[in-house]
PDB file of C-alpha atoms in Angstrom:
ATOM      1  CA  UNK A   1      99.089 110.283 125.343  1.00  0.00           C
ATOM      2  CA  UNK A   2      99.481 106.565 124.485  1.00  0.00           C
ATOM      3  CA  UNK A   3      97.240 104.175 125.875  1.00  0.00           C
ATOM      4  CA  UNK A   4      97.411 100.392 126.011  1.00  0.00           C
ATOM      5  CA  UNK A   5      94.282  98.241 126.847  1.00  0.00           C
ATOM      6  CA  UNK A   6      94.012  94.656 127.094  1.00  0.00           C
ATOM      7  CA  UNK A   7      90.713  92.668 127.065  1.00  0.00           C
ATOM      8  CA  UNK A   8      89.341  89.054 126.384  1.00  0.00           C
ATOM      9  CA  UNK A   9      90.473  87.498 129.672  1.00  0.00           C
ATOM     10  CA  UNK A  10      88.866  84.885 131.815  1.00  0.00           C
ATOM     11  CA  UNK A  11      88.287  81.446 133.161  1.00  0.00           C
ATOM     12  CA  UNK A  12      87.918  78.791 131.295  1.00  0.00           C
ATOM     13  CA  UNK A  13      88.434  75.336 130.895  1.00  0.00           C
ATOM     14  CA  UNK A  14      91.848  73.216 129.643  1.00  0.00           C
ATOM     15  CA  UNK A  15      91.404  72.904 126.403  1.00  0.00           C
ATOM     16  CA  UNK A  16      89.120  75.645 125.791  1.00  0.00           C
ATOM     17  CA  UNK A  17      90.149  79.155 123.792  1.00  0.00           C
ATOM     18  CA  UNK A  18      90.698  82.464 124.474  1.00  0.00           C
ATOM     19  CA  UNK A  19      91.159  85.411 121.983  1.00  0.00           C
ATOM     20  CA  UNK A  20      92.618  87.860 123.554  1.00  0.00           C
ATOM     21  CA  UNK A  21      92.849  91.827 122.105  1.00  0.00           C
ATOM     22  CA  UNK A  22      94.838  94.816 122.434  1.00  0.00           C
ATOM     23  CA  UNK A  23      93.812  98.004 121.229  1.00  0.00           C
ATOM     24  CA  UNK A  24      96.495 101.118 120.939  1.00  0.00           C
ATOM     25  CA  UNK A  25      95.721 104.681 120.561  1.00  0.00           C
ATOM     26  CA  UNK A  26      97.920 107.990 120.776  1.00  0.00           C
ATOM     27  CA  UNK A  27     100.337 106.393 118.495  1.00  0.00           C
ATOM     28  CA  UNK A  28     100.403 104.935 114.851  1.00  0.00           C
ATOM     29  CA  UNK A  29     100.636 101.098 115.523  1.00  0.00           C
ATOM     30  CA  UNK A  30     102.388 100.451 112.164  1.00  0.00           C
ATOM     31  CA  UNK A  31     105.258 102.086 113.419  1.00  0.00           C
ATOM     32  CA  UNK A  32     105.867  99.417 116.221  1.00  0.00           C
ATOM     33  CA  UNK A  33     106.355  95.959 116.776  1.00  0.00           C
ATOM     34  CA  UNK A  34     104.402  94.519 119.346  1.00  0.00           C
ATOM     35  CA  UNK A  35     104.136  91.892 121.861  1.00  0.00           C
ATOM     36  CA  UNK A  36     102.553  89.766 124.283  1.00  0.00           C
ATOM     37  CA  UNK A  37     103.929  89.200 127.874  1.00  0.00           C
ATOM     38  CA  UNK A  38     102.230  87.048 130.833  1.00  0.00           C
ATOM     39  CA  UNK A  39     102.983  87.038 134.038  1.00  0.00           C
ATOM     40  CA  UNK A  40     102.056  83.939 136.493  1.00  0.00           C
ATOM     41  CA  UNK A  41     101.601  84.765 140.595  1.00  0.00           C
ATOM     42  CA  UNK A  42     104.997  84.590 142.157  1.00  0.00           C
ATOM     43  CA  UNK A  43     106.797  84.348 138.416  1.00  0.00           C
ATOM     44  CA  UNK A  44     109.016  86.644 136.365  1.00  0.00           C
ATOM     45  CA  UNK A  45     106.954  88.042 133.906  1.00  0.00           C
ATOM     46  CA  UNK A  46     107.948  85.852 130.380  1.00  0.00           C
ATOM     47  CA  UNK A  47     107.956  86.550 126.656  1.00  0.00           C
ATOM     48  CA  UNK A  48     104.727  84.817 124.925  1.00  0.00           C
ATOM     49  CA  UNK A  49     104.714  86.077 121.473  1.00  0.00           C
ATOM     50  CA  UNK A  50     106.093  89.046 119.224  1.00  0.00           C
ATOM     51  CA  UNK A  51     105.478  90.407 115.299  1.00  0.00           C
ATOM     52  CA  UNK A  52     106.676  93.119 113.544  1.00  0.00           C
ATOM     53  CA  UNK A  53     105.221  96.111 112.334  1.00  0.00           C
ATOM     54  CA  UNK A  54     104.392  94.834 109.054  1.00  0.00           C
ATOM     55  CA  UNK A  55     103.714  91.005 109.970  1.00  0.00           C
ATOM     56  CA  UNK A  56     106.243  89.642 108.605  1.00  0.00           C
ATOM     57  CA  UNK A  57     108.801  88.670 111.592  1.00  0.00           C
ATOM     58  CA  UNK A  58     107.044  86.392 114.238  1.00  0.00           C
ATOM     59  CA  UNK A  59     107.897  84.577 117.108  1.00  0.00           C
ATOM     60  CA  UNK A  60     106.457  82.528 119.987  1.00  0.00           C
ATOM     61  CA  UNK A  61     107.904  81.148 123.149  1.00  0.00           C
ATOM     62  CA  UNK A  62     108.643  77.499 122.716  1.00  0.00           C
ATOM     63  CA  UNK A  63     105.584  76.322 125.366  1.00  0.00           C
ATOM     64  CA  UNK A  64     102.726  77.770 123.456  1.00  0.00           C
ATOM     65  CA  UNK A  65     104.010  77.088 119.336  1.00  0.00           C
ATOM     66  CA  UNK A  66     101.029  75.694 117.588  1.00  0.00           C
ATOM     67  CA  UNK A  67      98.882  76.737 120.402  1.00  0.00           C
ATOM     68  CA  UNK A  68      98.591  80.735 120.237  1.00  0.00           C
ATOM     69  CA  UNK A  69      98.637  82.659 117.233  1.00  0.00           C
ATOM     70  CA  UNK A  70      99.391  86.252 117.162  1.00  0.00           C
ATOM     71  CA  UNK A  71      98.021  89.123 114.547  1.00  0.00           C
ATOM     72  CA  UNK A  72      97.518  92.338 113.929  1.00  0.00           C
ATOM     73  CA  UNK A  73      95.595  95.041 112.037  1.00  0.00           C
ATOM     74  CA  UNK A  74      97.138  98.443 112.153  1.00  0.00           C
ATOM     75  CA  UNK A  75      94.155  99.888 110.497  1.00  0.00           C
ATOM     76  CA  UNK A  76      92.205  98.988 114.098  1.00  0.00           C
ATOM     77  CA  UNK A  77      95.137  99.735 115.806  1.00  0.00           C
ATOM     78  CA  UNK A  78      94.704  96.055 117.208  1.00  0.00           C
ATOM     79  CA  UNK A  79      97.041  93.495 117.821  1.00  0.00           C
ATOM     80  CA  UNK A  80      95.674  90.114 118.956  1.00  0.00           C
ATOM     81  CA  UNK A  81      96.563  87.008 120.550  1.00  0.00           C
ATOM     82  CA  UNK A  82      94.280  83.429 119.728  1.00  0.00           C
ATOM     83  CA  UNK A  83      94.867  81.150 122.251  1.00  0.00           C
ATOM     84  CA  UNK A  84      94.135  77.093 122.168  1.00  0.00           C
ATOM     85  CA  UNK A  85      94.059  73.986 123.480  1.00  0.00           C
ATOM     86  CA  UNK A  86      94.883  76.033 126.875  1.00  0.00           C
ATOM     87  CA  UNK A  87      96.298  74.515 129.705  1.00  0.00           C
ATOM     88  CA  UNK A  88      96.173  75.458 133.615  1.00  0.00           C
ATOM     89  CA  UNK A  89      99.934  76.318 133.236  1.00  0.00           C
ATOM     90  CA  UNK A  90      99.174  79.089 130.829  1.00  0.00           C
ATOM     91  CA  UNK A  91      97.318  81.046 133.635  1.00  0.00           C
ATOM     92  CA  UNK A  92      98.971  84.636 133.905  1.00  0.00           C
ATOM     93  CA  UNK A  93      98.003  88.110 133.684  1.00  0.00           C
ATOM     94  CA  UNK A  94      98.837  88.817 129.901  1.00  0.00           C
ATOM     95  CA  UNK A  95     100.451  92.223 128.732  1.00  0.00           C
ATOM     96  CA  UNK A  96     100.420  94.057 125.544  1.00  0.00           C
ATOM     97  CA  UNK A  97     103.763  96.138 124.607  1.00  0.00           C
ATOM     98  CA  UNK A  98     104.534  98.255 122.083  1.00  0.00           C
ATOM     99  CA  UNK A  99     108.465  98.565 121.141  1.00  0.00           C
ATOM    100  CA  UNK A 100     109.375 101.528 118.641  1.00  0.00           C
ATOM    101  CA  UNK A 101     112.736  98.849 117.247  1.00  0.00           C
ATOM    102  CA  UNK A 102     114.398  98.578 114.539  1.00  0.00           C
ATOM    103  CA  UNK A 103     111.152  96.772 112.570  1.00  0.00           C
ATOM    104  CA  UNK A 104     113.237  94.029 111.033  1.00  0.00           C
ATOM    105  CA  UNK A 105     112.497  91.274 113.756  1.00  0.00           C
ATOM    106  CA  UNK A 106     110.263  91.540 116.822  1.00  0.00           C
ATOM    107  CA  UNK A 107     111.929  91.462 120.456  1.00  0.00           C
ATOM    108  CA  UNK A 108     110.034  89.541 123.736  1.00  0.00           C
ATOM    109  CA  UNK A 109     112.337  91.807 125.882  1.00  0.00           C
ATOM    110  CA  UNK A 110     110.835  93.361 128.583  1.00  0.00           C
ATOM    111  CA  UNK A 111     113.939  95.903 128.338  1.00  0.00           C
ATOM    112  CA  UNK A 112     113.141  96.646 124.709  1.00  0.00           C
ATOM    113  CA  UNK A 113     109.627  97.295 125.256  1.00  0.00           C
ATOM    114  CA  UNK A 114     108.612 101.354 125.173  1.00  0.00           C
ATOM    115  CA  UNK A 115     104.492 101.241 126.057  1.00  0.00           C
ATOM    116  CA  UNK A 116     102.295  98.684 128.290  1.00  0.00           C
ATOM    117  CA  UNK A 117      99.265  97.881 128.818  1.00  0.00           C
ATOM    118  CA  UNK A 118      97.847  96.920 132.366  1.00  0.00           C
ATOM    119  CA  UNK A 119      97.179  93.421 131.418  1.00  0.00           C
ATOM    120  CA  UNK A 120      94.575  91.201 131.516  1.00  0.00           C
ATOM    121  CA  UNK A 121      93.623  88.001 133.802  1.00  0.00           C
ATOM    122  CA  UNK A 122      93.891  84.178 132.336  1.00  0.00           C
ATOM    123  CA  UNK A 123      92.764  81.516 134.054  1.00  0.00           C
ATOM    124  CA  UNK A 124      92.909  77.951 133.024  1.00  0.00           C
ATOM    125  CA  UNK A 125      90.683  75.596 135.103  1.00  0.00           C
ATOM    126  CA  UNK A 126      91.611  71.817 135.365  1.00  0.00           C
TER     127      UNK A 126
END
């Protein structure tokens, strides 16, 4: 059985940082790509951040480039998401997903995404 679990959410300040982590079992995470998803109260949930299985592909929505940084050790089964300079708009519940692909690029596609986690609560203070 796969399992998803998010952790290294909570309040902080604008400006402050946030690492956030996402461990995978019941599957071999160098066989997926994975991403990160957030969802704001009464938003659609939105792409963050994607890489592929081997590192190589990554992307990040346009609002958080030179902010976040994503990365991942298959060896932990880990992917991660570093998170700076934050700002009260970035306040979501993130998401870890795993998507099985094509492991050429990564995909922030809800549709293309096969495993989730239950998320995990940001929230940027003013």
């Amino acid at each position: 059985q796969v399992q998803v679990v998010e952790s290294g959410g909570g309040l902080v300040q604008a400006g402050g940082s946030l690492r956030l982590s996402c461990i995978v079992s019941g599957l071999t995470l160098d066989e997926y790509d994975m991403a990160w998803f957030r969802q704001a109260p009464g938003k659609e949930r939105e792409g963050v951040s994607c890489i592929s299985r081997s590192g190589s592909a990554i992307h990040y929505r346009d609002s958080v480039k030179g902010r976040f940084t994503i990365s991942r050790d298959n060896a932990k089964n880990t992917l991660y998401l570093q998170m700076n300079d934050l700002k009260p708009e970035d306040t979501a519940t993130y998401y870890c997903a795993a998507d099985r692909g094509m492991g050429i690029f990564c995909s922030v596609r809800s549709a293309d995404m096969d495993y989730w986690g239950k998320g995990t609560l940001v929230t940027i203070s003013s």
